[in-house]
């Protein structure tokens, strides 16, 4: 082709040096094996060791020696040249444009044009179905993708999910082939259901107003289980200046049926104190109970768990102390619950940037391990998932912008490894924010957004679980490949060894939701 001809012509005319410390191009080869006598130091099999073929692929062409990358191909900075999009070179003598391409590419998931505002997506799974939801202007949009192929399912084209406007937070959960979407419309909270097991993924009944909040709105949360039922939670607060702050967490059960059967509102937690803060989160493993964890305090903090059944919405247990007694260090700034196989993994970050975890037995309704597990100090943001018998946590550090990984054994609630593993390898990041992570066949894949030069890209790292956490490969890999603008908020849905990754992208003409089909055992776009 034209590139092959131009390259070899240019190479033969200009590359004559024998100085192996200088980056020099080799003729492009179309046959193997490589003759190491006529082409010494070729990285395919003439270096005396096995070269990293991912690095060679990123490099774009082969060099004499291994001391210097080809600056014409990688843009001069090997570890960050993709941050501004795939490198493109125009030859001045032929006016041909050559572009470094990834082995696989990301793609646009959403179908709308002229979009004003898009949010970070959320995605849930049922078998090989990935149901992705995002807020687009004042609507909630959904699309149904096949995880194993990364393609749109029959009847799975983009669909508007709501009638009442979506103006704030939203949550999506799934169980037994049903998905529930909970969202805010000003002071109102609404819920709607979708059938992920039926043809064309229809709505189940009509959307339902959960509540109109009379006090200032706080958080919303959702747990699904009991054969496709949903427990919706929300919080409110009110302040009497210089006197006290009231916080209340409420819940309500929904059957997820065509008739829209719903239970009555109940109170999970109510408290007041001067300067009181309150956070909560909820989840279920798909069993008979949903777990909601509440963290509260002013200068101290207490975290309790509550269990509610999906049959009647009745409280089964709680408050179950997860922190024991009130501890110093500041209030609970954020909290997360992720449940799997009879265990709930509860994590919370204090206002002093310490991150803690506790495992909860959803059958016995007891907190596991003799005490709270301290994950780390100096934590920025964090991402959590309960999967494969472990609670996995990736978090950013406020000390060095690094991304770290820890694992908790959910059978006993103890840390699986004594130290954290740093995942990132690029030294040029201004900041990083953790995203989706998952465990498949003893391999963890962790994703994050990487910011440098005011541009965000999606990157990740594979880690093997064994006697120790061991990072795989030569370094972090790219997931986003187009990278016209900022890429943020990666989420992942997994089926067997294939992951479907989605994120919010600012492209050249509009905001989009982008996706990528990820090989969980050999991940990376390049």
Coordinates of C-alpha atoms in Angstrom, one line a residue:
X1 CA 0.0 0.0 0.0
X2 CA 1.0 3.7 -0.1
X3 CA 2.2 3.8 3.4
X4 CA 4.4 0.7 3.0
X5 CA 6.0 2.1 -0.2
X6 CA 6.5 5.6 1.2
X7 CA 8.0 4.3 4.4
X8 CA 10.5 2.0 2.8
X9 CA 11.5 4.6 0.2
X10 CA 12.1 7.2 2.9
X11 CA 13.9 4.7 5.1
X12 CA 16.3 3.5 2.4
X13 CA 17.1 7.1 1.3
X14 CA 17.8 8.5 4.8
X15 CA 18.6 5.8 7.4
X16 CA 22.3 5.0 7.1
X17 CA 23.6 5.4 10.6
X18 CA 25.0 2.5 12.6
X19 CA 24.6 4.3 15.9
X20 CA 22.3 2.0 17.9
X21 CA 21.6 4.6 20.6
X22 CA 19.7 6.7 18.1
X23 CA 16.2 5.8 17.1
X24 CA 16.2 4.5 13.5
X25 CA 13.4 3.0 11.5
X26 CA 13.6 -0.4 10.0
X27 CA 12.1 -1.4 6.7
X28 CA 8.6 -2.8 7.1
X29 CA 8.7 -6.6 6.8
X30 CA 6.0 -8.8 5.3
X31 CA 7.7 -12.2 6.0
X32 CA 8.8 -14.2 9.0
X33 CA 10.9 -15.5 10.6
X34 CA 13.4 -12.7 11.0
X35 CA 17.0 -13.3 10.0
X36 CA 19.0 -12.1 12.9
X37 CA 22.2 -12.1 10.9
X38 CA 21.0 -9.6 8.2
X39 CA 18.8 -7.7 10.6
X40 CA 20.5 -7.8 14.0
X41 CA 18.7 -6.5 17.2
X42 CA 15.3 -6.9 15.7
X43 CA 12.9 -7.0 18.7
X44 CA 10.8 -9.8 17.3
X45 CA 13.3 -12.5 18.2
X46 CA 16.9 -11.1 17.9
X47 CA 17.3 -9.4 21.3
X48 CA 18.0 -12.6 23.4
X49 CA 14.7 -12.1 25.3
X50 CA 11.0 -11.8 24.5
X51 CA 10.0 -8.2 23.8
X52 CA 6.8 -6.7 25.0
X53 CA 4.6 -6.9 21.9
X54 CA 2.1 -4.4 23.3
X55 CA 4.9 -1.8 23.5
X56 CA 6.0 -2.7 20.0
X57 CA 2.4 -2.2 18.8
X58 CA 2.2 1.2 20.5
X59 CA 5.5 2.1 19.0
X60 CA 4.2 1.6 15.6
X61 CA 7.4 0.4 14.0
X62 CA 10.6 -1.3 15.0
X63 CA 13.9 0.3 16.0
X64 CA 17.5 -0.7 16.1
X65 CA 18.2 -1.4 19.8
X66 CA 15.7 -0.7 22.5
X67 CA 17.2 2.5 24.1
X68 CA 14.9 5.0 22.3
X69 CA 11.4 5.0 21.1
X70 CA 10.6 6.2 17.6
X71 CA 9.7 9.9 18.2
X72 CA 8.0 10.2 14.9
X73 CA 5.5 7.6 15.8
X74 CA 4.8 8.2 19.4
X75 CA 4.8 11.9 19.3
X76 CA 7.9 12.2 21.5
X77 CA 6.3 10.9 24.8
X78 CA 5.6 7.2 24.9
X79 CA 3.6 7.1 28.0
X80 CA 1.2 9.9 27.1
X81 CA 1.1 10.4 23.3
X82 CA -2.5 9.1 23.1
X83 CA -3.8 11.7 25.5
X84 CA -4.7 14.0 22.6
X85 CA -6.0 11.3 20.3
X86 CA -4.4 8.8 18.1
X87 CA -1.2 10.2 16.5
X88 CA -1.5 11.4 12.9
X89 CA 1.4 12.3 10.6
X90 CA 1.2 14.0 7.2
X91 CA 4.1 13.5 4.9
X92 CA 5.1 16.8 3.3
X93 CA 6.5 15.3 0.1
X94 CA 3.4 13.2 -0.7
X95 CA 0.7 15.0 1.3
X96 CA -0.5 11.6 2.5
X97 CA -1.8 11.3 6.0
X98 CA -0.9 8.3 8.2
X99 CA -2.7 7.5 11.4
X100 CA -1.6 5.1 14.2
X101 CA -4.6 2.9 14.8
X102 CA -5.5 0.8 17.8
X103 CA -6.1 -2.9 17.4
X104 CA -9.7 -2.3 18.5
X105 CA -11.6 1.0 18.7
X106 CA -14.2 2.5 21.1
X107 CA -17.5 3.5 19.6
X108 CA -20.5 5.8 20.1
X109 CA -23.3 4.2 22.1
X110 CA -26.0 6.9 22.1
X111 CA -27.9 7.7 18.9
X112 CA -29.0 11.3 19.4
X113 CA -27.4 14.4 17.8
X114 CA -27.5 18.0 19.0
X115 CA -27.4 16.9 22.7
X116 CA -26.8 19.7 25.2
X117 CA -25.9 17.8 28.4
X118 CA -25.1 14.2 29.1
X119 CA -24.3 12.6 32.5
X120 CA -21.9 9.8 33.4
X121 CA -23.7 6.5 32.5
X122 CA -24.7 3.6 34.8
X123 CA -24.9 0.0 33.5
X124 CA -26.4 -3.2 34.9
X125 CA -26.5 -6.7 33.6
X126 CA -28.8 -9.7 33.0
X127 CA -27.1 -12.6 31.4
X128 CA -25.6 -11.3 28.2
X129 CA -27.6 -8.0 28.3
X130 CA -26.0 -4.8 29.4
X131 CA -28.6 -2.1 30.1
X132 CA -26.9 1.3 30.0
X133 CA -28.7 4.4 31.3
X134 CA -27.7 8.1 31.2
X135 CA -29.3 11.5 31.7
X136 CA -29.6 13.5 28.5
X137 CA -30.8 17.0 29.1
X138 CA -33.9 16.3 31.2
X139 CA -34.5 12.8 30.0
X140 CA -33.2 9.4 31.0
X141 CA -32.1 7.4 28.0
X142 CA -31.4 3.7 27.9
X143 CA -29.8 1.2 25.5
X144 CA -29.5 -2.6 25.5
X145 CA -26.2 -4.0 24.3
X146 CA -24.9 -7.6 24.0
X147 CA -21.9 -7.9 26.3
X148 CA -20.2 -10.7 24.4
X149 CA -20.2 -8.9 21.1
X150 CA -20.4 -5.2 22.1
X151 CA -23.3 -4.8 19.6
X152 CA -26.9 -3.5 20.0
X153 CA -29.4 -6.3 20.8
X154 CA -32.5 -6.8 18.6
X155 CA -35.1 -4.4 20.0
X156 CA -32.4 -2.7 22.1
X157 CA -32.2 0.6 20.3
X158 CA -32.0 3.8 22.4
X159 CA -35.2 4.6 24.2
X160 CA -36.5 7.3 26.5
X161 CA -37.2 5.9 29.9
X162 CA -39.1 8.6 31.8
X163 CA -42.0 11.0 31.5
X164 CA -41.4 13.1 34.5
X165 CA -38.2 15.2 34.0
X166 CA -34.9 13.9 35.4
X167 CA -33.3 16.9 37.1
X168 CA -30.8 15.4 39.5
X169 CA -29.4 12.1 40.7
X170 CA -30.5 8.7 39.3
X171 CA -29.8 5.1 40.3
X172 CA -30.2 1.8 38.3
X173 CA -30.3 -1.7 39.8
X174 CA -31.4 -5.1 38.5
X175 CA -32.6 -8.5 39.7
X176 CA -34.3 -11.6 38.2
X177 CA -34.5 -10.1 34.7
X178 CA -36.0 -6.8 35.8
X179 CA -34.3 -3.4 36.1
X180 CA -35.5 -0.5 38.3
X181 CA -34.6 3.2 37.6
X182 CA -35.0 5.7 40.5
X183 CA -34.6 9.4 39.7
X184 CA -35.1 12.9 41.1
X185 CA -37.4 15.5 39.6
X186 CA -37.0 18.5 41.8
X187 CA -38.5 17.6 45.2
X188 CA -40.2 14.5 43.7
X189 CA -38.7 11.0 43.4
X190 CA -39.9 8.6 40.7
X191 CA -39.3 4.9 39.9
X192 CA -39.8 2.9 36.7
X193 CA -39.2 -0.8 35.8
X194 CA -38.0 -2.5 32.6
X195 CA -38.2 -6.2 31.6
X196 CA -34.7 -7.3 30.5
X197 CA -35.9 -10.9 29.8
X198 CA -38.7 -10.0 27.3
X199 CA -38.4 -9.2 23.6
X200 CA -37.7 -5.5 23.0
X201 CA -37.1 -4.9 26.8
X202 CA -40.5 -3.2 27.5
X203 CA -41.5 -1.0 30.4
X204 CA -43.3 -2.8 33.2
X205 CA -46.4 -0.8 34.0
X206 CA -46.0 3.0 34.3
X207 CA -43.6 5.1 36.2
X208 CA -44.6 5.8 39.8
X209 CA -44.1 8.8 42.0
X210 CA -42.3 7.5 45.1
X211 CA -42.5 10.7 47.3
X212 CA -42.6 14.5 47.3
X213 CA -39.9 15.6 49.8
X214 CA -41.1 18.4 52.0
X215 CA -37.7 19.1 53.5
X216 CA -34.4 19.7 51.7
X217 CA -33.6 16.7 49.5
X218 CA -30.5 14.6 50.3
X219 CA -29.6 11.3 48.7
X220 CA -31.5 8.5 46.9
X221 CA -30.7 4.8 47.0
X222 CA -32.0 1.5 45.6
X223 CA -31.8 -2.2 46.3
X224 CA -33.4 -5.0 44.2
X225 CA -34.1 -8.6 45.1
X226 CA -36.8 -11.0 46.1
X227 CA -37.6 -11.9 42.4
X228 CA -37.5 -8.4 40.9
X229 CA -38.8 -6.2 43.7
X230 CA -37.2 -2.9 44.7
X231 CA -36.6 -1.0 47.9
X232 CA -36.3 2.7 47.2
X233 CA -34.6 4.9 49.8
X234 CA -34.2 8.7 50.1
X235 CA -33.1 11.2 52.7
X236 CA -34.1 14.7 53.7
X237 CA -32.6 17.3 56.1
X238 CA -33.6 20.6 57.7
X239 CA -31.5 23.1 59.6
X240 CA -32.3 25.3 62.6
X241 CA -29.4 27.8 62.4
X242 CA -26.9 27.6 65.3
X243 CA -29.2 25.1 67.1
X244 CA -29.6 21.7 65.3
X245 CA -29.7 19.8 62.0
X246 CA -32.3 17.1 61.4
X247 CA -31.6 14.2 59.1
X248 CA -34.1 11.4 58.1
X249 CA -33.7 8.4 55.9
X250 CA -36.9 6.8 54.5
X251 CA -37.8 3.8 52.4
X252 CA -40.6 2.2 50.4
X253 CA -41.1 -1.2 48.8
X254 CA -42.2 -1.6 45.2
X255 CA -43.3 -5.0 43.7
X256 CA -42.1 -4.2 40.1
X257 CA -45.4 -5.4 38.6
X258 CA -47.7 -4.0 35.9
X259 CA -50.1 -2.7 38.5
X260 CA -47.4 -0.6 40.2
X261 CA -48.0 -2.2 43.6
X262 CA -46.2 -0.3 46.4
X263 CA -45.9 -0.4 50.1
X264 CA -46.2 2.5 52.6
X265 CA -43.4 4.8 53.5
X266 CA -41.2 3.8 56.5
X267 CA -38.4 5.5 58.4
X268 CA -34.9 3.9 58.5
X269 CA -33.1 6.5 60.5
X270 CA -33.8 9.8 62.2
X271 CA -31.4 12.0 64.2
X272 CA -30.6 15.6 65.0
X273 CA -27.6 17.4 66.5
X274 CA -25.8 20.7 65.9
X275 CA -23.8 20.3 62.7
X276 CA -25.0 16.7 62.1
X277 CA -24.1 15.1 58.8
X278 CA -25.7 11.9 57.4
X279 CA -24.9 9.7 54.4
X280 CA -26.5 6.4 53.3
X281 CA -26.2 3.7 50.6
X282 CA -28.2 0.6 49.8
X283 CA -27.9 -2.7 47.8
X284 CA -28.9 -6.3 47.7
X285 CA -27.4 -9.6 46.4
X286 CA -30.7 -10.5 44.8
X287 CA -31.8 -12.5 47.8
X288 CA -34.7 -11.9 50.2
X289 CA -33.3 -8.8 52.0
X290 CA -32.0 -5.4 51.1
X291 CA -29.2 -3.7 53.1
X292 CA -29.0 0.0 53.8
X293 CA -26.0 1.5 55.7
X294 CA -26.3 4.9 57.4
X295 CA -23.3 6.9 58.5
X296 CA -23.8 10.0 60.7
X297 CA -22.2 12.3 63.1
X298 CA -20.8 15.9 63.5
X299 CA -17.2 15.7 64.5
X300 CA -17.5 12.0 65.2
X301 CA -19.0 9.2 63.1
X302 CA -21.2 6.1 63.5
X303 CA -22.0 3.6 60.8
X304 CA -25.0 1.3 61.2
X305 CA -26.6 -1.3 58.9
X306 CA -30.3 -2.1 58.5
X307 CA -31.9 -5.1 56.8
X308 CA -35.4 -5.0 55.1
X309 CA -37.2 -7.9 53.4
X310 CA -38.5 -7.7 49.9
X311 CA -41.8 -9.5 50.8
X312 CA -43.4 -6.8 52.9
X313 CA -40.7 -4.1 53.4
X314 CA -40.4 -5.1 57.1
X315 CA -37.2 -4.4 59.0
X316 CA -35.4 -7.6 59.8
X317 CA -32.5 -6.2 61.7
X318 CA -30.9 -2.9 62.7
X319 CA -29.3 -0.8 63.7
X320 CA -26.3 -3.2 63.5
X321 CA -23.2 -1.3 64.5
X322 CA -20.4 -1.4 61.9
X323 CA -18.1 1.1 63.7
X324 CA -18.7 -0.3 67.2
X325 CA -18.9 3.1 68.9
X326 CA -18.5 6.6 67.7
X327 CA -15.0 7.3 66.6
X328 CA -13.0 10.5 66.0
X329 CA -11.5 11.7 62.9
X330 CA -14.5 13.6 61.5
X331 CA -17.9 12.9 60.0
X332 CA -18.8 10.3 57.3
X333 CA -18.3 12.1 54.0
X334 CA -19.5 9.3 51.7
X335 CA -20.6 5.7 52.0
X336 CA -21.1 2.8 49.7
X337 CA -22.8 -0.7 49.9
X338 CA -22.1 -3.4 47.3
X339 CA -23.7 -6.9 47.9
X340 CA -22.9 -10.3 46.5
X341 CA -23.6 -14.0 47.5
X342 CA -25.0 -13.3 51.0
X343 CA -22.5 -10.6 52.0
X344 CA -22.7 -6.8 51.9
X345 CA -19.5 -4.9 51.6
X346 CA -19.8 -1.5 53.3
X347 CA -17.2 1.2 52.8
X348 CA -17.1 4.8 54.0
X349 CA -14.7 7.7 53.8
X350 CA -14.4 10.1 56.7
X351 CA -13.9 13.9 56.4
X352 CA -10.2 13.4 57.3
X353 CA -9.7 11.3 54.1
X354 CA -9.5 7.9 55.8
X355 CA -11.3 5.1 54.1
X356 CA -12.7 2.1 56.0
X357 CA -14.6 -1.1 55.2
X358 CA -16.7 -3.7 57.0
X359 CA -18.3 -6.9 55.7
X360 CA -21.9 -7.8 56.7
X361 CA -23.5 -11.2 56.7
X362 CA -26.9 -10.7 55.2
X363 CA -28.2 -14.1 56.4
X364 CA -27.1 -13.9 60.0
X365 CA -27.4 -10.1 60.1
X366 CA -24.0 -9.7 61.8
X367 CA -20.9 -7.6 61.1
X368 CA -17.9 -9.7 60.2
X369 CA -14.3 -9.4 61.4
X370 CA -13.4 -8.3 64.9
X371 CA -13.1 -4.7 63.9
X372 CA -13.3 -2.2 61.1
X373 CA -10.7 -2.6 58.3
X374 CA -8.7 0.5 57.6
X375 CA -8.2 0.7 53.8
X376 CA -6.0 3.8 53.6
X377 CA -5.4 7.4 54.7
X378 CA -5.2 10.3 52.2
X379 CA -7.9 8.9 50.0
X380 CA -9.4 11.1 47.2
X381 CA -12.2 9.3 45.4
X382 CA -12.9 5.5 45.4
X383 CA -14.8 2.8 43.6
X384 CA -16.1 -0.4 45.2
X385 CA -17.6 -3.8 44.0
X386 CA -18.4 -7.0 45.8
X387 CA -17.6 -9.8 43.3
X388 CA -16.3 -13.4 43.4
X389 CA -16.2 -13.6 47.2
X390 CA -14.2 -10.4 47.6
X391 CA -14.8 -6.7 48.2
X392 CA -12.6 -4.8 45.8
X393 CA -11.6 -1.2 46.3
X394 CA -9.7 1.1 44.0
X395 CA -8.9 4.6 45.2
X396 CA -6.9 7.7 44.3
X397 CA -4.4 9.1 46.6
X398 CA -4.2 12.8 47.6
X399 CA -0.5 12.4 48.1
X400 CA 0.6 11.5 44.6
X401 CA -2.5 11.1 42.3
X402 CA -1.8 7.4 42.1
X403 CA -4.5 4.7 41.8
X404 CA -4.3 1.9 44.4
X405 CA -6.1 -1.5 44.8
X406 CA -7.1 -3.4 47.9
X407 CA -9.2 -6.6 48.5
X408 CA -11.3 -7.8 51.5
X409 CA -12.2 -11.4 51.9
X410 CA -16.0 -11.4 52.3
X411 CA -16.0 -14.8 54.1
X412 CA -14.5 -13.3 57.2
X413 CA -14.3 -9.6 56.5
X414 CA -10.5 -9.3 56.8
X415 CA -8.1 -7.7 54.4
X416 CA -6.8 -10.3 51.9
X417 CA -3.4 -8.6 51.5
X418 CA -1.4 -6.5 53.9
X419 CA -0.5 -3.8 51.5
X420 CA -2.1 -1.9 48.7
X421 CA -1.0 -2.3 45.0
X422 CA -0.3 0.9 42.9
X423 CA -1.9 0.4 39.5
X424 CA -0.8 3.4 37.4
X425 CA 2.5 3.6 35.6
X426 CA 2.3 7.0 33.8
X427 CA 4.1 9.8 35.7
X428 CA 2.5 12.6 33.8
X429 CA -1.0 12.6 35.3
X430 CA -2.3 15.7 37.1
X431 CA -5.2 13.7 38.6
X432 CA -6.9 10.3 38.5
X433 CA -10.4 9.2 39.4
X434 CA -11.2 5.4 39.8
X435 CA -14.0 3.9 37.8
X436 CA -15.4 0.4 37.3
X437 CA -13.6 -2.7 38.5
X438 CA -14.4 -6.5 38.4
X439 CA -13.0 -9.9 39.1
X440 CA -12.9 -12.7 36.5
X441 CA -11.1 -16.0 36.9
X442 CA -8.6 -14.7 39.4
X443 CA -8.0 -11.5 37.3
X444 CA -9.0 -8.1 38.4
X445 CA -9.5 -5.3 35.9
X446 CA -9.6 -1.8 37.3
X447 CA -10.4 1.3 35.2
X448 CA -9.9 5.0 35.9
X449 CA -9.9 8.3 34.2
X450 CA -6.5 9.9 33.7
X451 CA -6.0 13.7 33.4
X452 CA -3.0 15.4 31.9
X453 CA -2.7 18.6 29.9
X454 CA -6.3 19.4 30.8
X455 CA -7.5 16.2 28.9
X456 CA -9.0 13.1 30.4
X457 CA -8.7 9.6 28.9
X458 CA -9.9 6.2 30.2
X459 CA -7.1 3.8 31.2
X460 CA -6.9 0.6 33.2
X461 CA -4.7 -2.2 34.6
X462 CA -5.1 -6.0 35.0
X463 CA -4.1 -7.6 38.3
X464 CA -3.7 -11.3 39.1
X465 CA -4.8 -12.5 42.6
X466 CA -2.6 -15.1 44.2
X467 CA -0.3 -15.1 47.2
X468 CA 0.0 -11.4 46.5
X469 CA -1.7 -8.9 44.2
X470 CA 0.5 -8.8 41.0
X471 CA 0.0 -6.2 38.3
X472 CA 0.1 -7.8 34.8
X473 CA 1.8 -6.5 31.7
X474 CA 4.3 -3.7 31.3
X475 CA 1.9 -0.9 32.5
X476 CA -1.5 0.6 32.3
X477 CA -3.5 0.2 29.1
X478 CA -5.8 2.5 27.2
X479 CA -9.6 1.8 26.9
X480 CA -10.6 5.1 25.2
X481 CA -9.1 5.5 21.8
X482 CA -10.9 8.4 20.1
X483 CA -10.1 11.0 22.8
X484 CA -11.3 14.1 21.0
X485 CA -12.2 15.7 24.3
X486 CA -12.6 14.6 28.0
X487 CA -13.5 11.0 28.7
X488 CA -14.9 10.4 32.2
X489 CA -16.9 8.1 34.4
X490 CA -16.1 4.6 33.1
X491 CA -18.5 1.8 34.2
X492 CA -18.2 -1.9 33.3
X493 CA -20.6 -4.8 32.8
X494 CA -19.2 -8.3 32.5
X495 CA -20.3 -11.6 31.0
X496 CA -17.8 -14.5 31.4
X497 CA -14.5 -13.1 30.2
X498 CA -15.9 -10.1 28.2
X499 CA -16.5 -6.7 29.6
X500 CA -18.6 -3.9 28.1
X501 CA -17.2 -0.5 29.2
X502 CA -19.2 2.7 28.9
X503 CA -18.3 6.3 29.7
X504 CA -19.2 9.9 29.1
X505 CA -17.2 11.5 26.2
X506 CA -16.9 15.1 25.1
X507 CA -16.4 14.6 21.3
X508 CA -15.5 17.2 18.7
X509 CA -19.1 18.1 17.9
X510 CA -21.2 17.0 20.9
X511 CA -21.2 15.0 24.1
X512 CA -21.6 11.2 23.7
X513 CA -21.7 8.0 25.6
X514 CA -18.9 5.8 24.3
X515 CA -18.3 2.1 24.7
X516 CA -15.6 -0.5 24.3
X517 CA -15.7 -4.3 24.3
X518 CA -12.9 -5.4 26.7
X519 CA -11.2 -8.8 26.9
X520 CA -11.1 -9.2 30.6
X521 CA -8.2 -11.7 30.4
X522 CA -6.1 -9.7 27.9
X523 CA -7.4 -6.1 28.2
X524 CA -6.5 -2.9 26.4
X525 CA -7.1 -1.2 23.2
X526 CA -3.5 -1.3 22.1

